[in-house]
Amino acid sequence: VIIIDPEREYSPLVNAMGSENINIAAPSPNHLNAMDMNKDYGDGANPVILKSEFIMSLCEQLIGGNNLGAKQKSIIDRCTASVYRAYQQNDYTGTVPTLQDFRAELLKQDEPEARDIALAMELFTEGSLNVFAHQSNVNVNNRIICYDILDLGEQLKPVGLLVMLDNIMNRVIANRHKGKYTHIYIDEAHLFFANQFSSEFLARAWKRFRKYGGLITGI
C-alpha cells in the first residue's frame, strides 16, 4: 500500500500500523534517488530507454518548462545511456547512478546545449534543492509506505511529484514480478494537474500501474 500525502493527514494511521512515513523536503535528511531503476523497469525492453524518457521530462521541468529541442534530447539520451552503462553491465546490481553523476556527464560533452542543461540542474544537484540527487536512504520495502510531501516547497514540488511517481513505478514493477498487487492512494490528486509535466507523467504512469497490477485511486 502506497499513499501520497500532501497534507500530513495519514501520519497517525501509518505510524500506528508500524509502517513507513517518508518525509520529503529540501531540509530533510531523507533522499530519493531520481535515477533509481531496477532491471524490470523496461518490462522486457531496455529499461534505459524508458528511463531516458523520464529524465527528459525531469530536465524539461528543471530548465523551466520550455520544450526541449532535438539537440538537447539527443544529449540527454546519450548521457543517460552513458551513466547507466556500468550499472547495466553489472546486471543492474551495485551502485545506481545519481543526478550528480548525470550532471557530471553533461559537463563532459562538447555541445554548449549540454552546459546549459547542466547549469539549469545545478540548484537541484549541487545546490540547496538536491534532495533527489543522492542515493536513496529511505526504507521503501515496508508493506505500507506514506510519502509525506507537505514540506516539499513550491520550487521543489513539480520535480518531487515526478520523482515520487517514478519511484513508485519501480515498486509496482517489483511487486508485479512477485505476484503482488500494489494499492496506490493519491490524496489531493489535483496537485498533479497544476503542472504540465507531472500531469502528463501521471497519465502515463496511471496506465502502466494498471497494467502492472497497480490499483490506483485519486482522491
Short mmCIF file of C-alpha atoms in Angstrom, two decimals:
data_model
loop_
_atom_site.label_atom_id
_atom_site.label_comp_id
_atom_site.label_asym_id
_atom_site.label_seq_id
_atom_site.Cartn_x
_atom_site.Cartn_y
_atom_site.Cartn_z
CA VAL A 1 0.00 0.00 0.00
CA ILE A 2 1.47 3.35 -1.06
CA ILE A 3 0.00 6.71 -0.03
CA ILE A 4 0.87 10.15 -1.35
CA ASP A 5 0.02 12.55 1.48
CA PRO A 6 0.30 16.29 0.66
CA GLU A 7 -1.38 17.47 3.89
CA ARG A 8 0.18 15.13 6.53
CA GLU A 9 -3.21 13.66 7.32
CA TYR A 10 -2.25 9.97 7.21
CA SER A 11 0.75 10.01 9.57
CA PRO A 12 -1.13 8.92 12.74
CA LEU A 13 -2.66 5.93 10.94
CA VAL A 14 0.59 4.93 9.25
CA ASN A 15 2.60 5.27 12.49
CA ALA A 16 0.02 3.29 14.45
CA MET A 17 0.41 0.42 11.99
CA GLY A 18 4.19 0.40 12.34
CA SER A 19 4.59 1.46 8.74
CA GLU A 20 6.96 3.85 6.94
CA ASN A 21 6.41 7.62 6.82
CA ILE A 22 8.80 9.21 4.34
CA ASN A 23 9.04 12.98 4.77
CA ILE A 24 10.33 14.59 1.58
CA ALA A 25 11.55 18.19 1.82
CA ALA A 26 14.61 20.26 0.93
CA PRO A 27 15.97 20.38 4.54
CA SER A 28 15.05 16.73 5.26
CA PRO A 29 17.82 14.11 5.66
CA ASN A 30 15.65 11.76 3.58
CA HIS A 31 16.73 11.26 -0.03
CA LEU A 32 15.06 9.62 -3.03
CA ASN A 33 17.41 8.95 -5.92
CA ALA A 34 15.71 10.20 -9.09
CA MET A 35 17.86 7.76 -11.09
CA ASP A 36 16.77 4.62 -9.19
CA MET A 37 15.96 1.81 -11.62
CA ASN A 38 15.72 -1.98 -11.47
CA LYS A 39 16.19 -4.37 -14.38
CA ASP A 40 12.44 -4.91 -14.78
CA TYR A 41 11.78 -1.17 -15.31
CA GLY A 42 11.50 -1.61 -19.08
CA ASP A 43 9.09 -4.59 -18.87
CA GLY A 44 11.17 -6.73 -21.22
CA ALA A 45 12.64 -3.86 -23.25
CA ASN A 46 15.84 -1.94 -22.48
CA PRO A 47 14.94 -0.12 -19.22
CA VAL A 48 17.35 2.73 -20.02
CA ILE A 49 15.18 3.72 -22.99
CA LEU A 50 12.18 4.27 -20.71
CA LYS A 51 14.33 5.94 -18.05
CA SER A 52 15.69 8.34 -20.68
CA GLU A 53 12.13 9.48 -21.37
CA PHE A 54 11.66 10.18 -17.66
CA ILE A 55 14.95 12.10 -17.45
CA MET A 56 13.85 14.23 -20.42
CA SER A 57 10.62 15.14 -18.59
CA LEU A 58 12.64 15.93 -15.49
CA CYS A 59 15.09 18.13 -17.40
CA GLU A 60 12.25 20.00 -19.11
CA GLN A 61 10.89 20.77 -15.65
CA LEU A 62 14.28 21.83 -14.30
CA ILE A 63 15.02 24.04 -17.30
CA GLY A 64 11.83 25.95 -16.62
CA GLY A 65 9.04 24.39 -18.58
CA ASN A 66 10.44 25.01 -22.05
CA ASN A 67 10.17 22.18 -24.54
CA LEU A 68 13.49 20.53 -25.22
CA GLY A 69 14.89 20.80 -28.72
CA ALA A 70 16.17 17.88 -30.78
CA LYS A 71 19.81 18.62 -29.81
CA GLN A 72 19.02 18.72 -26.10
CA LYS A 73 17.05 15.47 -26.28
CA SER A 74 19.90 13.74 -28.09
CA ILE A 75 22.39 14.94 -25.47
CA ILE A 76 20.18 13.79 -22.59
CA ASP A 77 19.64 10.39 -24.19
CA ARG A 78 23.38 9.96 -24.81
CA CYS A 79 24.30 10.94 -21.24
CA THR A 80 21.58 8.73 -19.73
CA ALA A 81 22.91 5.70 -21.61
CA SER A 82 26.47 6.57 -20.57
CA VAL A 83 25.85 6.90 -16.81
CA TYR A 84 23.89 3.64 -16.68
CA ARG A 85 26.37 1.64 -18.77
CA ALA A 86 28.41 0.21 -15.88
CA TYR A 87 25.25 -0.48 -13.86
CA GLN A 88 23.73 -2.38 -16.81
CA GLN A 89 26.91 -4.34 -17.46
CA ASN A 90 26.85 -5.39 -13.80
CA ASP A 91 23.34 -6.85 -14.30
CA TYR A 92 21.66 -3.92 -12.54
CA THR A 93 23.48 -4.52 -9.26
CA GLY A 94 25.85 -2.31 -7.34
CA THR A 95 25.70 1.47 -7.15
CA VAL A 96 22.93 3.20 -9.10
CA PRO A 97 23.97 6.50 -10.74
CA THR A 98 22.57 9.76 -9.35
CA LEU A 99 21.59 13.11 -10.83
CA GLN A 100 25.00 14.38 -9.75
CA ASP A 101 26.59 11.71 -11.95
CA PHE A 102 24.27 12.67 -14.79
CA ARG A 103 25.21 16.36 -14.49
CA ALA A 104 28.91 15.45 -14.41
CA GLU A 105 28.38 13.51 -17.64
CA LEU A 106 26.68 16.53 -19.22
CA LEU A 107 29.69 18.68 -18.39
CA LYS A 108 31.94 16.25 -20.31
CA GLN A 109 30.06 16.90 -23.55
CA ASP A 110 31.33 19.39 -26.12
CA GLU A 111 27.98 20.99 -27.04
CA PRO A 112 27.03 24.31 -25.38
CA GLU A 113 23.49 22.93 -25.01
CA ALA A 114 24.86 20.31 -22.60
CA ARG A 115 26.37 23.02 -20.40
CA ASP A 116 23.05 24.91 -20.44
CA ILE A 117 21.22 21.83 -19.16
CA ALA A 118 23.92 21.26 -16.53
CA LEU A 119 23.61 24.85 -15.34
CA ALA A 120 19.82 24.54 -15.03
CA MET A 121 20.29 21.38 -12.97
CA GLU A 122 22.89 22.86 -10.60
CA LEU A 123 20.39 24.04 -7.96
CA PHE A 124 18.87 20.55 -7.84
CA THR A 125 22.14 18.59 -7.82
CA GLU A 126 24.80 20.67 -6.06
CA GLY A 127 22.59 23.39 -4.54
CA SER A 128 20.05 23.61 -1.71
CA LEU A 129 17.34 21.61 -3.51
CA ASN A 130 19.43 18.47 -4.03
CA VAL A 131 17.13 16.07 -2.12
CA PHE A 132 16.71 13.88 -5.25
CA ALA A 133 20.38 13.93 -6.30
CA HIS A 134 21.77 11.43 -3.76
CA GLN A 135 21.49 7.71 -3.22
CA SER A 136 18.15 6.75 -1.66
CA ASN A 137 18.41 6.35 2.12
CA VAL A 138 14.76 5.62 2.99
CA ASN A 139 13.05 2.29 3.52
CA VAL A 140 10.76 1.70 0.57
CA ASN A 141 10.31 -2.00 1.37
CA ASN A 142 7.71 -1.65 4.13
CA ARG A 143 4.30 -3.12 3.35
CA ILE A 144 2.71 0.32 3.82
CA ILE A 145 4.58 3.45 2.69
CA CYS A 146 3.39 7.04 3.05
CA TYR A 147 5.12 9.83 1.12
CA ASP A 148 4.66 13.00 3.21
CA ILE A 149 5.18 15.93 0.82
CA LEU A 150 3.69 18.76 2.93
CA ASP A 151 7.08 20.50 3.27
CA LEU A 152 8.20 19.97 -0.30
CA GLY A 153 8.01 23.67 -1.19
CA GLU A 154 6.74 25.29 -4.37
CA GLN A 155 10.06 25.20 -6.24
CA LEU A 156 10.72 21.57 -5.48
CA LYS A 157 7.15 20.27 -5.72
CA PRO A 158 6.91 19.85 -9.54
CA VAL A 159 10.19 17.91 -9.61
CA GLY A 160 9.26 15.99 -6.46
CA LEU A 161 5.98 14.77 -7.92
CA LEU A 162 7.78 13.38 -10.98
CA VAL A 163 10.48 11.63 -8.93
CA MET A 164 7.97 10.21 -6.47
CA LEU A 165 5.80 8.71 -9.22
CA ASP A 166 8.87 7.19 -10.86
CA ASN A 167 9.98 5.78 -7.50
CA ILE A 168 6.54 4.23 -7.02
CA MET A 169 6.78 2.80 -10.54
CA ASN A 170 9.88 0.83 -9.51
CA ARG A 171 7.99 -0.64 -6.54
CA VAL A 172 4.89 -1.52 -8.61
CA ILE A 173 7.05 -3.32 -11.19
CA ALA A 174 8.98 -5.20 -8.48
CA ASN A 175 5.72 -6.26 -6.80
CA ARG A 176 4.32 -7.45 -10.10
CA HIS A 177 7.23 -9.85 -10.51
CA LYS A 178 6.48 -11.19 -7.02
CA GLY A 179 2.83 -11.72 -7.94
CA LYS A 180 1.65 -8.93 -5.63
CA TYR A 181 -0.87 -6.17 -6.24
CA THR A 182 0.02 -2.62 -5.20
CA HIS A 183 -2.64 -0.25 -3.86
CA ILE A 184 -1.76 3.41 -4.54
CA TYR A 185 -3.73 6.27 -2.99
CA ILE A 186 -3.02 9.79 -4.27
CA ASP A 187 -4.62 12.34 -1.96
CA GLU A 188 -5.15 15.90 -3.26
CA ALA A 189 -4.70 14.46 -6.76
CA HIS A 190 -5.41 17.85 -8.33
CA LEU A 191 -1.84 18.90 -7.40
CA PHE A 192 -0.55 16.76 -10.24
CA PHE A 193 -2.74 18.59 -12.75
CA ALA A 194 -1.39 22.01 -11.82
CA ASN A 195 1.73 21.28 -13.84
CA GLN A 196 2.00 20.05 -17.43
CA PHE A 197 4.85 17.61 -16.84
CA SER A 198 3.50 15.98 -13.67
CA SER A 199 0.02 15.66 -15.21
CA GLU A 200 1.38 14.04 -18.39
CA PHE A 201 3.63 11.72 -16.39
CA LEU A 202 0.73 10.77 -14.11
CA ALA A 203 -1.39 9.92 -17.16
CA ARG A 204 1.34 7.59 -18.47
CA ALA A 205 2.00 6.15 -15.02
CA TRP A 206 -1.71 5.52 -14.37
CA LYS A 207 -1.92 3.32 -17.47
CA ARG A 208 1.26 1.45 -16.58
CA PHE A 209 0.26 0.99 -12.93
CA ARG A 210 -2.96 -0.70 -14.02
CA LYS A 211 -1.09 -2.91 -16.48
CA TYR A 212 1.36 -3.98 -13.76
CA GLY A 213 -1.19 -4.84 -11.05
CA GLY A 214 -1.33 -1.38 -9.51
CA LEU A 215 -4.75 -0.47 -8.09
CA ILE A 216 -4.65 3.32 -8.12
CA THR A 217 -7.10 5.76 -6.53
CA GLY A 218 -7.04 9.54 -6.97
CA ILE A 219 -8.73 11.46 -4.14
#
